[in-house]
């Protein structure tokens, strides 16, 4: 009787195969990788926002040119390098003073490519979604665009 019990129990047991384990490890690994990429983009923006919040408080009497000249040093203090921000950040940077009011803002976007950027691009770096093939279709589907608009104002 005990032998038949062992046979029945053994035939009803279910476990993870190596393929299932690898699949779940890959899925969890990808989720962690993607989460790290998204977190890094938001973390960089939080640092930029911290710098922007400090500018009206600490440089309330400075000119626009002085603030622009000092921003790279302030970013460096927050461990931000120029390569952490896209060129459009500087293009969209606005520092405005009206009387005692100081306003600083910018806008930029970050593109997250978990599997790398699309390979089939033209000389300008653009691509047509309808002409994508193979892995480029997957890369485009996983692409995530995040828009940031750091802003600070002081009314002293």
XYZ file of N, CA and C in Angstrom:
468
model
N 0.822 -1.193 0.000
C 0.000 0.000 0.000
C 0.865 1.255 0.000
N 1.934 1.265 0.727
C 2.766 2.450 0.770
C 3.457 2.681 -0.569
N 3.764 1.632 -1.322
C 4.407 1.782 -2.627
C 3.454 2.442 -3.610
N 2.191 2.062 -3.587
C 1.228 2.688 -4.503
C 0.971 4.141 -4.112
N 1.031 4.415 -2.828
C 0.877 5.792 -2.372
C 2.006 6.658 -2.907
N 3.221 6.172 -2.873
C 4.364 6.914 -3.390
C 4.257 7.116 -4.898
N 3.795 6.139 -5.571
C 3.669 6.260 -7.033
C 2.607 7.295 -7.369
N 1.479 7.238 -6.684
C 0.407 8.208 -6.955
C 0.849 9.618 -6.594
N 1.494 9.765 -5.460
C 1.971 11.075 -5.054
C 2.978 11.597 -6.050
N 3.874 10.755 -6.494
C 4.895 11.173 -7.451
C 4.289 11.601 -8.779
N 3.243 10.930 -9.220
C 2.643 11.279 -10.510
C 1.816 12.559 -10.420
N 1.364 12.919 -9.226
C 0.564 14.135 -9.066
C 1.401 15.364 -8.732
N 2.678 15.184 -8.393
C 3.511 16.322 -8.049
C 3.812 17.148 -9.283
N 3.829 18.431 -9.076
C 4.170 19.343 -10.171
C 5.212 20.309 -9.662
N 6.143 20.624 -10.493
C 7.195 21.532 -10.087
C 7.615 22.389 -11.260
N 8.579 23.220 -11.001
C 9.080 24.093 -12.047
C 10.155 23.365 -12.836
N 10.046 23.453 -14.122
C 11.113 22.937 -14.961
C 12.170 24.028 -15.123
N 13.278 23.666 -15.672
C 14.364 24.624 -15.879
C 13.919 25.738 -16.828
N 13.131 25.402 -17.835
C 12.664 26.410 -18.796
C 11.754 27.426 -18.109
N 10.854 26.938 -17.281
C 9.963 27.849 -16.555
C 10.757 28.753 -15.616
N 11.735 28.186 -14.939
C 12.561 28.972 -14.025
C 13.322 30.054 -14.774
N 13.937 29.687 -15.884
C 14.661 30.679 -16.683
C 13.731 31.751 -17.236
N 12.537 31.352 -17.658
C 11.558 32.321 -18.156
C 11.216 33.347 -17.082
N 10.907 32.865 -15.877
C 10.533 33.780 -14.800
C 11.703 34.647 -14.355
N 12.899 34.081 -14.348
C 14.083 34.879 -14.016
C 14.311 35.968 -15.053
N 14.138 35.631 -16.323
C 14.304 36.619 -17.392
C 13.232 37.705 -17.289
N 12.008 37.307 -17.006
C 10.911 38.279 -16.895
C 11.135 39.222 -15.708
N 11.503 38.676 -14.575
C 11.769 39.502 -13.396
C 12.996 40.378 -13.634
N 14.021 39.825 -14.258
C 15.225 40.600 -14.578
C 14.924 41.762 -15.510
N 14.097 41.505 -16.527
C 13.717 42.580 -17.450
C 12.923 43.659 -16.719
N 12.000 43.257 -15.854
C 11.206 44.243 -15.101
C 12.101 45.095 -14.209
N 13.090 44.488 -13.585
C 14.019 45.241 -12.737
C 14.863 46.177 -13.589
N 15.343 45.701 -14.731
C 16.149 46.522 -15.648
C 15.345 47.729 -16.135
N 14.123 47.488 -16.574
C 13.264 48.562 -17.065
C 12.953 49.549 -15.946
N 12.644 49.036 -14.773
C 12.374 49.904 -13.623
C 13.572 50.770 -13.275
N 14.770 50.212 -13.387
C 15.981 50.987 -13.099
C 16.160 52.112 -14.114
N 15.861 51.849 -15.373
C 15.979 52.890 -16.399
C 14.977 54.032 -16.160
N 13.751 53.670 -15.830
C 12.726 54.688 -15.548
C 13.084 55.452 -14.278
N 13.533 54.749 -13.255
C 13.917 55.400 -12.009
C 15.054 56.389 -12.241
N 16.045 56.006 -13.042
C 17.185 56.891 -13.306
C 16.724 58.192 -13.961
N 15.789 58.112 -14.900
C 15.276 59.318 -15.553
C 14.581 60.223 -14.537
N 13.755 59.652 -13.679
C 13.047 60.447 -12.665
C 14.016 60.988 -11.608
N 14.996 60.199 -11.231
C 15.979 60.628 -10.243
C 16.774 61.831 -10.748
N 17.164 61.787 -12.014
C 17.863 62.926 -12.618
C 16.980 64.160 -12.601
N 15.696 64.002 -12.929
C 14.792 65.150 -12.900
C 14.614 65.688 -11.478
N 14.583 64.822 -10.484
C 14.473 65.285 -9.092
C 15.676 66.134 -8.715
N 16.851 65.732 -9.184
C 18.051 66.522 -8.907
C 17.975 67.886 -9.593
N 17.503 67.905 -10.836
C 17.347 69.173 -11.553
C 16.352 70.060 -10.817
N 15.245 69.477 -10.367
C 14.235 70.249 -9.639
C 14.818 70.798 -8.338
N 15.643 70.041 -7.658
C 16.290 70.530 -6.431
C 17.172 71.740 -6.731
N 17.924 71.682 -7.823
C 18.754 72.825 -8.220
C 17.865 74.024 -8.533
N 16.797 73.791 -9.299
C 15.893 74.887 -9.648
C 15.262 75.501 -8.402
N 14.902 74.684 -7.425
C 14.313 75.201 -6.189
C 15.312 76.043 -5.400
N 16.584 75.714 -5.490
C 17.580 76.463 -4.728
C 17.979 77.777 -5.397
N 17.826 77.867 -6.699
C 18.259 79.081 -7.410
C 17.503 80.329 -6.946
N 16.177 80.342 -6.904
C 15.488 81.562 -6.444
C 15.811 81.929 -4.997
N 16.098 80.942 -4.172
C 16.415 81.216 -2.770
C 17.822 81.781 -2.598
N 18.787 81.182 -3.295
C 20.191 81.537 -3.066
C 20.733 82.570 -4.049
N 20.085 82.712 -5.188
C 20.574 83.643 -6.204
C 19.470 84.622 -6.605
N 18.701 85.054 -5.635
C 17.537 85.898 -5.937
C 17.908 87.232 -6.562
N 19.112 87.735 -6.317
C 19.520 89.027 -6.874
C 20.443 88.887 -8.083
N 20.753 87.671 -8.502
C 21.680 87.448 -9.610
C 20.992 87.694 -10.949
N 21.795 88.052 -11.933
C 21.264 88.271 -13.283
C 21.065 86.931 -13.986
N 20.348 86.987 -15.103
C 20.123 85.771 -15.884
C 21.453 85.178 -16.339
N 22.354 86.003 -16.801
C 23.663 85.519 -17.268
C 24.444 84.865 -16.130
N 24.392 85.445 -14.944
C 25.098 84.877 -13.797
C 24.512 83.526 -13.399
N 23.196 83.415 -13.462
C 22.546 82.145 -13.119
C 22.898 81.076 -14.147
N 22.853 81.445 -15.433
C 23.220 80.487 -16.491
C 24.668 80.023 -16.330
N 25.544 80.940 -15.963
C 26.950 80.589 -15.786
C 27.150 79.686 -14.566
N 26.328 79.848 -13.561
C 26.477 79.088 -12.298
C 25.782 77.725 -12.338
N 24.811 77.526 -13.233
C 24.061 76.271 -13.269
C 24.940 75.025 -13.424
N 25.934 75.021 -14.325
C 26.763 73.804 -14.418
C 27.443 73.437 -13.095
N 27.865 74.432 -12.329
C 28.478 74.156 -11.033
C 27.451 73.606 -10.041
N 26.239 74.155 -10.070
C 25.185 73.661 -9.184
C 24.798 72.228 -9.545
N 24.739 71.928 -10.844
C 24.449 70.560 -11.270
C 25.569 69.614 -10.839
N 26.795 70.075 -10.917
C 27.927 69.253 -10.515
C 27.855 68.911 -9.025
N 27.414 69.860 -8.207
C 27.249 69.613 -6.768
C 26.221 68.508 -6.538
N 25.217 68.435 -7.402
C 24.177 67.401 -7.294
C 24.567 66.126 -8.047
N 25.826 66.041 -8.463
C 26.352 64.888 -9.191
C 25.643 64.667 -10.525
N 25.331 65.760 -11.192
C 24.771 65.704 -12.545
C 25.846 66.146 -13.525
N 26.031 65.378 -14.569
C 26.979 65.778 -15.608
C 26.190 66.300 -16.811
N 26.834 67.055 -17.691
C 26.118 67.565 -18.870
C 25.487 66.456 -19.716
N 26.079 65.270 -19.714
C 25.530 64.172 -20.519
C 24.265 63.562 -19.909
N 23.952 63.890 -18.655
C 22.739 63.371 -18.020
C 21.475 64.032 -18.548
N 21.623 65.208 -19.145
C 20.477 65.949 -19.667
C 20.599 66.086 -21.181
N 19.477 65.969 -21.892
C 19.536 66.114 -23.351
C 19.778 67.570 -23.746
N 20.261 67.808 -24.964
C 20.516 69.189 -25.415
C 19.278 70.083 -25.355
N 18.097 69.503 -25.511
C 16.880 70.317 -25.480
C 16.641 70.966 -24.114
N 17.272 70.423 -23.060
C 17.164 71.049 -21.744
C 17.715 72.472 -21.808
N 18.925 72.632 -22.347
C 19.534 73.964 -22.469
C 18.768 74.836 -23.461
N 18.274 74.242 -24.538
C 17.515 75.001 -25.538
C 16.230 75.580 -24.952
N 15.603 74.846 -24.046
C 14.325 75.269 -23.461
C 14.471 75.956 -22.106
N 15.703 76.166 -21.655
C 15.928 76.810 -20.358
C 15.514 78.274 -20.416
N 14.627 78.651 -19.505
C 14.127 80.030 -19.421
C 14.391 80.541 -18.011
N 15.089 81.681 -17.941
C 15.305 82.359 -16.664
C 14.745 83.749 -16.846
N 13.741 84.078 -16.062
C 13.036 85.342 -16.241
C 12.981 86.091 -14.924
N 13.286 87.360 -15.005
C 13.235 88.222 -13.831
C 12.312 89.395 -14.138
N 11.390 89.638 -13.216
C 10.519 90.817 -13.285
C 10.481 91.413 -11.885
N 11.195 92.477 -11.716
C 11.292 93.100 -10.396
C 11.982 92.166 -9.431
N 11.296 91.809 -8.354
C 11.888 90.908 -7.370
C 11.535 89.439 -7.641
N 10.736 89.198 -8.674
C 10.338 87.833 -9.003
C 11.376 87.185 -9.916
N 11.772 85.966 -9.582
C 12.703 85.188 -10.398
C 12.041 83.862 -10.734
N 12.033 83.535 -12.012
C 11.413 82.300 -12.482
C 12.437 81.532 -13.324
N 12.539 80.248 -13.077
C 13.447 79.406 -13.851
C 12.691 78.141 -14.249
N 12.797 77.779 -15.530
C 12.094 76.601 -16.013
C 12.792 76.032 -17.236
N 12.441 74.822 -17.546
C 12.915 74.164 -18.756
C 11.963 73.015 -19.043
N 12.123 72.412 -20.182
C 11.366 71.212 -20.515
C 12.248 70.332 -21.386
N 12.119 69.051 -21.183
C 12.899 68.099 -21.960
C 12.230 66.734 -21.884
N 12.608 65.877 -22.786
C 12.070 64.523 -22.787
C 13.210 63.522 -22.750
N 12.913 62.388 -22.156
C 13.870 61.288 -22.081
C 13.225 60.090 -22.766
N 13.966 59.469 -23.657
C 13.485 58.269 -24.343
C 14.198 57.074 -23.739
N 13.409 56.110 -23.289
C 13.963 54.905 -22.692
C 13.800 53.760 -23.690
N 14.920 53.157 -24.028
C 14.974 52.028 -24.962
C 15.470 50.799 -24.188
N 14.600 49.988 -23.606
C 15.060 48.834 -22.831
C 15.898 47.835 -23.636
N 15.604 47.688 -24.918
C 16.361 46.751 -25.755
C 17.263 47.469 -26.746
N 17.516 48.731 -26.503
C 18.341 49.517 -27.411
C 17.476 50.231 -28.428
N 18.031 51.263 -29.082
C 17.240 52.027 -30.046
C 16.987 51.250 -31.343
N 16.008 51.709 -32.073
C 15.675 51.136 -33.384
C 16.890 51.285 -34.296
N 17.200 50.228 -35.037
C 18.383 50.220 -35.899
C 18.108 50.811 -37.287
N 16.887 50.657 -37.798
C 16.553 51.106 -39.155
C 16.163 52.583 -39.140
N 17.163 53.462 -39.031
C 16.920 54.897 -39.004
C 17.544 55.548 -40.239
N 17.012 56.727 -40.603
C 17.601 57.465 -41.719
C 18.770 58.303 -41.231
N 19.328 59.118 -42.102
C 20.505 59.913 -41.745
C 20.223 60.948 -40.664
N 18.969 61.293 -40.432
C 18.596 62.248 -39.385
C 18.234 61.556 -38.062
N 18.271 60.226 -38.050
C 17.961 59.485 -36.835
C 16.479 59.190 -36.668
N 15.694 59.390 -37.700
C 14.244 59.134 -37.642
C 13.942 57.787 -38.286
N 12.758 57.277 -38.012
C 12.335 56.022 -38.619
C 10.828 56.040 -38.839
N 10.383 55.210 -39.786
C 8.968 55.073 -40.097
C 8.479 53.781 -39.449
N 7.478 53.882 -38.589
C 6.968 52.724 -37.854
C 6.465 51.646 -38.810
N 5.866 52.038 -39.921
C 5.311 51.072 -40.865
C 6.385 50.268 -41.598
N 7.611 50.736 -41.622
C 8.687 50.054 -42.345
C 9.604 49.236 -41.429
N 9.273 49.147 -40.161
C 10.111 48.398 -39.224
C 9.924 46.894 -39.416
N 11.011 46.150 -39.167
C 10.972 44.699 -39.281
C 11.691 44.062 -38.099
N 11.325 42.829 -37.782
C 12.033 42.046 -36.779
C 12.065 42.688 -35.404
N 13.261 42.715 -34.816
C 13.437 43.246 -33.457
C 13.155 44.740 -33.371
N 13.277 45.465 -34.486
C 12.974 46.896 -34.452
C 11.519 47.154 -34.085
N 10.632 46.244 -34.454
C 9.215 46.379 -34.071
C 9.092 46.274 -32.551
N 9.775 45.304 -31.962
C 9.736 45.117 -30.500
C 10.382 46.312 -29.810
N 11.522 46.780 -30.338
C 12.199 47.939 -29.735
C 11.282 49.155 -29.719
N 10.573 49.374 -30.838
C 9.662 50.519 -30.907
C 8.496 50.355 -29.937
N 7.974 49.154 -29.802
C 6.841 48.916 -28.892
C 7.243 49.141 -27.432
N 8.492 48.824 -27.093
C 8.953 48.988 -25.707
C 9.487 50.385 -25.417
N 9.584 51.214 -26.423
C 10.081 52.583 -26.250
C 9.142 53.350 -25.312
N 9.749 54.095 -24.391
C 8.972 54.910 -23.452
C 9.501 56.334 -23.494
N 8.622 57.291 -23.766
C 8.978 58.710 -23.762
C 8.438 59.335 -22.485
N 9.317 60.007 -21.747
C 8.915 60.670 -20.508
C 9.227 62.154 -20.655
N 8.235 62.991 -20.406
C 8.378 64.447 -20.494
C 8.585 65.021 -19.096
N 9.548 65.939 -18.979
C 9.814 66.605 -17.705
C 9.767 68.108 -17.908
N 9.267 68.815 -16.907
C 9.188 70.274 -16.927
C 9.552 70.824 -15.557
N 10.843 70.838 -15.208
C 11.211 71.416 -13.907
C 10.936 72.930 -13.891
N 10.507 73.422 -12.728
C 10.074 74.816 -12.627
C 10.240 75.298 -11.194
N 10.652 76.543 -11.056
C 10.713 77.167 -9.726
C 10.496 78.673 -9.892
N 9.910 79.282 -8.850
C 9.636 80.724 -8.883
C 9.822 81.288 -7.474
N 10.246 82.534 -7.435
C 10.394 83.233 -6.164
C 9.741 84.597 -6.293
N 9.010 85.018 -5.277
C 8.347 86.326 -5.282
C 8.848 87.202 -4.148
N 10.119 87.237 -3.915
C 10.650 88.038 -2.803
C 10.673 89.494 -3.135
